[in-house]
Amino acid sequence: MADPTIEQVKAMRTAVLGAAAKVPGALIGLGILFIVLGMIGVAGQTLFSFVSINVLGAFLVVGGVLQGAHAMKSHGWKSVGIQVLMAVLYIAAGLYTWAFPIPALEVITLWLAAIFFVTGFLRLVAAFQHRVFGEWFWLALSAAISILMGVLIMNSYPSSSLWLPGLLIAIELLLQGWSLLFLGLAARSITK
């Protein structure tokens, strides 16, 4: 089979990248912004945790207000009472995270540990279900790492709740930033 031509490679990239190929500068800029925010987050994990919990509180309050406003305008809808109750719960949760950020961070840290445990266990089950494939070991290794992350979080709990959420968000921003940057660079190479 012959290697694809340069035009065929460009056509494949355009097909894969779609609309992203039209705005490579925006992707590159957003990628750089996320990388910078991620580096700031890694440098100041505790501050990033508190900023993140306050942003979460703001989203909860705004979401609750919007849901309550929508429920009040929906007369005759059978679920108005439930929607108002949900709005009150959202607002209360948002105010709680603002008033008590450390306990809110502790809850989020416990939730993260539970996610690592559950996803690790499910990946481990999937790995043993796929033992016939030679690569099942990598899935089992990924499961073991997830379970180990849960154990490490719980071993340093509750002190880890001050820095862990900020660190994980910072790492996610770095990964997303690098992904967007490389996607933008790939899209820019198509337009040249």
mmCIF file of C-alpha atoms in Angstrom:
data_model
loop_
_atom_site.group_PDB
_atom_site.id
_atom_site.type_symbol
_atom_site.label_atom_id
_atom_site.label_comp_id
_atom_site.label_asym_id
_atom_site.label_seq_id
_atom_site.Cartn_x
_atom_site.Cartn_y
_atom_site.Cartn_z
ATOM 1 C CA MET A 1 0.000 0.000 0.000
ATOM 2 C CA ALA A 2 1.382 3.418 -0.971
ATOM 3 C CA ASP A 3 1.959 6.176 1.543
ATOM 4 C CA PRO A 4 -0.649 8.962 1.446
ATOM 5 C CA THR A 5 0.259 12.169 -0.357
ATOM 6 C CA ILE A 6 0.616 15.490 1.445
ATOM 7 C CA GLU A 7 -2.779 16.599 0.123
ATOM 8 C CA GLN A 8 -4.384 13.386 1.388
ATOM 9 C CA VAL A 9 -2.824 13.890 4.828
ATOM 10 C CA LYS A 10 -4.097 17.500 4.889
ATOM 11 C CA ALA A 11 -7.578 16.316 3.861
ATOM 12 C CA MET A 12 -7.558 13.687 6.621
ATOM 13 C CA ARG A 13 -6.456 16.260 9.214
ATOM 14 C CA THR A 14 -9.150 18.684 8.078
ATOM 15 C CA ALA A 15 -11.761 15.928 8.290
ATOM 16 C CA VAL A 16 -10.604 14.954 11.789
ATOM 17 C CA LEU A 17 -10.220 18.488 13.149
ATOM 18 C CA GLY A 18 -13.366 19.857 11.479
ATOM 19 C CA ALA A 19 -14.249 23.371 12.634
ATOM 20 C CA ALA A 20 -11.173 23.514 14.867
ATOM 21 C CA ALA A 21 -9.036 23.759 11.749
ATOM 22 C CA LYS A 22 -10.644 27.154 11.018
ATOM 23 C CA VAL A 23 -9.559 28.817 14.303
ATOM 24 C CA PRO A 24 -6.107 27.490 15.204
ATOM 25 C CA GLY A 25 -5.105 30.758 16.892
ATOM 26 C CA ALA A 26 -8.009 30.547 19.336
ATOM 27 C CA LEU A 27 -7.081 26.981 20.251
ATOM 28 C CA ILE A 28 -3.424 27.899 20.718
ATOM 29 C CA GLY A 29 -4.337 30.935 22.847
ATOM 30 C CA LEU A 30 -6.775 28.969 24.991
ATOM 31 C CA GLY A 31 -4.206 26.201 25.383
ATOM 32 C CA ILE A 32 -1.565 28.658 26.575
ATOM 33 C CA LEU A 33 -4.068 30.256 28.994
ATOM 34 C CA PHE A 34 -4.950 26.855 30.485
ATOM 35 C CA ILE A 35 -1.263 25.929 30.798
ATOM 36 C CA VAL A 36 -0.520 29.188 32.645
ATOM 37 C CA LEU A 37 -3.529 28.699 34.956
ATOM 38 C CA GLY A 38 -2.458 25.098 35.576
ATOM 39 C CA MET A 39 1.083 26.182 36.489
ATOM 40 C CA ILE A 40 -0.320 28.802 38.871
ATOM 41 C CA GLY A 41 -2.531 26.089 40.378
ATOM 42 C CA VAL A 42 0.385 23.699 40.867
ATOM 43 C CA ALA A 43 2.426 26.457 42.515
ATOM 44 C CA GLY A 44 -0.415 27.504 44.834
ATOM 45 C CA GLN A 45 -2.450 24.362 45.418
ATOM 46 C CA THR A 46 -4.130 25.508 48.633
ATOM 47 C CA LEU A 47 -5.104 28.882 47.179
ATOM 48 C CA PHE A 48 -6.368 27.123 44.047
ATOM 49 C CA SER A 49 -8.477 24.792 46.215
ATOM 50 C CA PHE A 50 -10.120 27.749 47.973
ATOM 51 C CA VAL A 51 -10.684 29.618 44.709
ATOM 52 C CA SER A 52 -12.218 26.475 43.194
ATOM 53 C CA ILE A 53 -14.582 25.910 46.119
ATOM 54 C CA ASN A 54 -15.699 29.548 45.979
ATOM 55 C CA VAL A 55 -16.347 29.283 42.241
ATOM 56 C CA LEU A 56 -18.308 26.094 42.879
ATOM 57 C CA GLY A 57 -20.331 27.933 45.523
ATOM 58 C CA ALA A 58 -21.057 30.743 43.068
ATOM 59 C CA PHE A 59 -22.208 28.264 40.407
ATOM 60 C CA LEU A 60 -24.480 26.547 42.930
ATOM 61 C CA VAL A 61 -26.065 29.824 44.046
ATOM 62 C CA VAL A 62 -26.537 31.125 40.494
ATOM 63 C CA GLY A 63 -27.879 27.749 39.361
ATOM 64 C CA GLY A 64 -30.298 27.673 42.277
ATOM 65 C CA VAL A 65 -31.533 31.210 41.607
ATOM 66 C CA LEU A 66 -32.046 30.461 37.909
ATOM 67 C CA GLN A 67 -33.817 27.188 38.673
ATOM 68 C CA GLY A 68 -36.042 28.932 41.219
ATOM 69 C CA ALA A 69 -36.887 31.721 38.760
ATOM 70 C CA HIS A 70 -37.751 29.148 36.110
ATOM 71 C CA ALA A 71 -39.935 27.220 38.558
ATOM 72 C CA MET A 72 -41.817 30.374 39.560
ATOM 73 C CA LYS A 73 -42.603 31.148 35.902
ATOM 74 C CA SER A 74 -43.809 27.596 35.218
ATOM 75 C CA HIS A 75 -47.315 27.746 36.721
ATOM 76 C CA GLY A 76 -49.338 24.613 36.108
ATOM 77 C CA TRP A 77 -46.283 22.369 35.849
ATOM 78 C CA LYS A 78 -46.592 19.373 38.174
ATOM 79 C CA SER A 79 -42.932 19.584 39.276
ATOM 80 C CA VAL A 80 -42.880 23.222 40.407
ATOM 81 C CA GLY A 81 -42.645 22.254 44.083
ATOM 82 C CA ILE A 82 -39.773 19.846 43.428
ATOM 83 C CA GLN A 83 -37.966 22.456 41.312
ATOM 84 C CA VAL A 84 -38.323 25.089 44.055
ATOM 85 C CA LEU A 85 -37.000 22.594 46.612
ATOM 86 C CA MET A 86 -34.041 21.795 44.334
ATOM 87 C CA ALA A 87 -33.373 25.528 43.910
ATOM 88 C CA VAL A 88 -33.347 26.020 47.681
ATOM 89 C CA LEU A 89 -30.959 23.067 48.093
ATOM 90 C CA TYR A 90 -28.612 24.456 45.424
ATOM 91 C CA ILE A 91 -28.584 27.890 47.054
ATOM 92 C CA ALA A 92 -28.067 26.395 50.518
ATOM 93 C CA ALA A 93 -25.180 24.243 49.239
ATOM 94 C CA GLY A 94 -23.581 27.274 47.590
ATOM 95 C CA LEU A 95 -23.900 29.395 50.719
ATOM 96 C CA TYR A 96 -22.527 26.523 52.818
ATOM 97 C CA THR A 97 -19.415 26.250 50.612
ATOM 98 C CA TRP A 98 -18.824 29.988 50.997
ATOM 99 C CA ALA A 99 -19.406 30.006 54.756
ATOM 100 C CA PHE A 100 -17.518 26.773 55.487
ATOM 101 C CA PRO A 101 -14.936 26.187 52.734
ATOM 102 C CA ILE A 102 -12.770 23.719 54.690
ATOM 103 C CA PRO A 103 -15.565 21.207 55.410
ATOM 104 C CA ALA A 104 -16.719 21.607 51.793
ATOM 105 C CA LEU A 105 -13.187 20.797 50.606
ATOM 106 C CA GLU A 106 -13.135 17.788 52.933
ATOM 107 C CA VAL A 107 -16.357 16.478 51.394
ATOM 108 C CA ILE A 108 -14.974 16.961 47.887
ATOM 109 C CA THR A 109 -11.771 15.152 48.879
ATOM 110 C CA LEU A 110 -13.745 12.196 50.227
ATOM 111 C CA TRP A 111 -15.754 12.187 47.004
ATOM 112 C CA LEU A 112 -12.531 12.135 44.962
ATOM 113 C CA ALA A 113 -11.171 9.237 47.020
ATOM 114 C CA ALA A 114 -14.430 7.337 46.466
ATOM 115 C CA ILE A 115 -14.211 7.985 42.717
ATOM 116 C CA PHE A 116 -10.666 6.620 42.607
ATOM 117 C CA PHE A 117 -11.715 3.515 44.572
ATOM 118 C CA VAL A 118 -14.830 2.811 42.493
ATOM 119 C CA THR A 119 -13.250 3.441 39.086
ATOM 120 C CA GLY A 120 -10.212 1.396 40.086
ATOM 121 C CA PHE A 121 -12.365 -1.519 41.194
ATOM 122 C CA LEU A 122 -14.480 -1.379 38.013
ATOM 123 C CA ARG A 123 -11.356 -1.228 35.831
ATOM 124 C CA LEU A 124 -9.946 -4.205 37.725
ATOM 125 C CA VAL A 125 -13.117 -6.205 37.046
ATOM 126 C CA ALA A 126 -12.946 -5.203 33.365
ATOM 127 C CA ALA A 127 -9.268 -6.202 33.202
ATOM 128 C CA PHE A 128 -10.006 -9.696 34.482
ATOM 129 C CA GLN A 129 -12.901 -9.977 32.063
ATOM 130 C CA HIS A 130 -10.481 -9.227 29.213
ATOM 131 C CA ARG A 131 -7.645 -11.550 30.269
ATOM 132 C CA VAL A 132 -7.729 -13.173 26.827
ATOM 133 C CA PHE A 133 -6.165 -10.040 25.379
ATOM 134 C CA GLY A 134 -2.466 -9.533 25.902
ATOM 135 C CA GLU A 135 -2.952 -5.893 26.919
ATOM 136 C CA TRP A 136 -5.241 -6.662 29.862
ATOM 137 C CA PHE A 137 -2.269 -6.065 32.157
ATOM 138 C CA TRP A 138 -2.299 -2.324 31.365
ATOM 139 C CA LEU A 139 -5.929 -2.038 32.372
ATOM 140 C CA ALA A 140 -5.149 -3.909 35.611
ATOM 141 C CA LEU A 141 -2.182 -1.591 36.232
ATOM 142 C CA SER A 142 -4.403 1.448 35.658
ATOM 143 C CA ALA A 143 -6.903 -0.013 38.135
ATOM 144 C CA ALA A 144 -4.192 -0.578 40.717
ATOM 145 C CA ILE A 145 -2.951 3.008 40.333
ATOM 146 C CA SER A 146 -6.500 4.361 40.798
ATOM 147 C CA ILE A 147 -7.005 2.286 43.940
ATOM 148 C CA LEU A 148 -3.571 3.381 45.212
ATOM 149 C CA MET A 149 -4.559 7.023 44.617
ATOM 150 C CA GLY A 150 -7.674 6.460 46.737
ATOM 151 C CA VAL A 151 -5.560 4.907 49.497
ATOM 152 C CA LEU A 152 -3.047 7.785 49.388
ATOM 153 C CA ILE A 153 -5.836 10.353 49.601
ATOM 154 C CA MET A 154 -7.395 8.593 52.579
ATOM 155 C CA ASN A 155 -4.023 8.187 54.342
ATOM 156 C CA SER A 156 -3.450 11.926 54.317
ATOM 157 C CA TYR A 157 -7.081 12.912 54.921
ATOM 158 C CA PRO A 158 -8.210 15.498 56.151
ATOM 159 C CA SER A 159 -5.033 17.556 55.584
ATOM 160 C CA SER A 160 -5.014 16.559 51.902
ATOM 161 C CA SER A 161 -8.356 18.307 51.458
ATOM 162 C CA LEU A 162 -6.611 21.679 51.603
ATOM 163 C CA TRP A 163 -4.333 21.054 48.612
ATOM 164 C CA LEU A 164 -5.575 17.991 46.697
ATOM 165 C CA PRO A 165 -8.622 19.490 44.922
ATOM 166 C CA GLY A 166 -6.530 22.434 43.750
ATOM 167 C CA LEU A 167 -3.730 20.171 42.557
ATOM 168 C CA LEU A 168 -6.085 17.895 40.613
ATOM 169 C CA ILE A 169 -7.814 20.863 38.965
ATOM 170 C CA ALA A 170 -4.401 22.344 38.117
ATOM 171 C CA ILE A 171 -3.267 19.054 36.556
ATOM 172 C CA GLU A 172 -6.496 18.880 34.546
ATOM 173 C CA LEU A 173 -5.926 22.449 33.315
ATOM 174 C CA LEU A 174 -2.370 21.560 32.291
ATOM 175 C CA LEU A 175 -3.473 18.452 30.406
ATOM 176 C CA GLN A 176 -6.322 20.272 28.696
ATOM 177 C CA GLY A 177 -4.039 23.202 27.892
ATOM 178 C CA TRP A 178 -1.412 21.018 26.254
ATOM 179 C CA SER A 179 -4.121 19.161 24.324
ATOM 180 C CA LEU A 180 -5.608 22.407 23.004
ATOM 181 C CA LEU A 181 -2.170 23.799 22.181
ATOM 182 C CA PHE A 182 -1.185 20.747 20.141
ATOM 183 C CA LEU A 183 -4.605 20.631 18.491
ATOM 184 C CA GLY A 184 -4.214 24.286 17.519
ATOM 185 C CA LEU A 185 -0.709 23.694 16.179
ATOM 186 C CA ALA A 186 -1.987 20.741 14.146
ATOM 187 C CA ALA A 187 -4.853 22.867 12.801
ATOM 188 C CA ARG A 188 -2.442 25.682 11.933
ATOM 189 C CA SER A 189 -0.242 23.309 9.964
ATOM 190 C CA ILE A 190 -3.253 22.470 7.787
ATOM 191 C CA THR A 191 -3.936 26.090 6.893
ATOM 192 C CA LYS A 192 -0.355 26.665 5.724
#
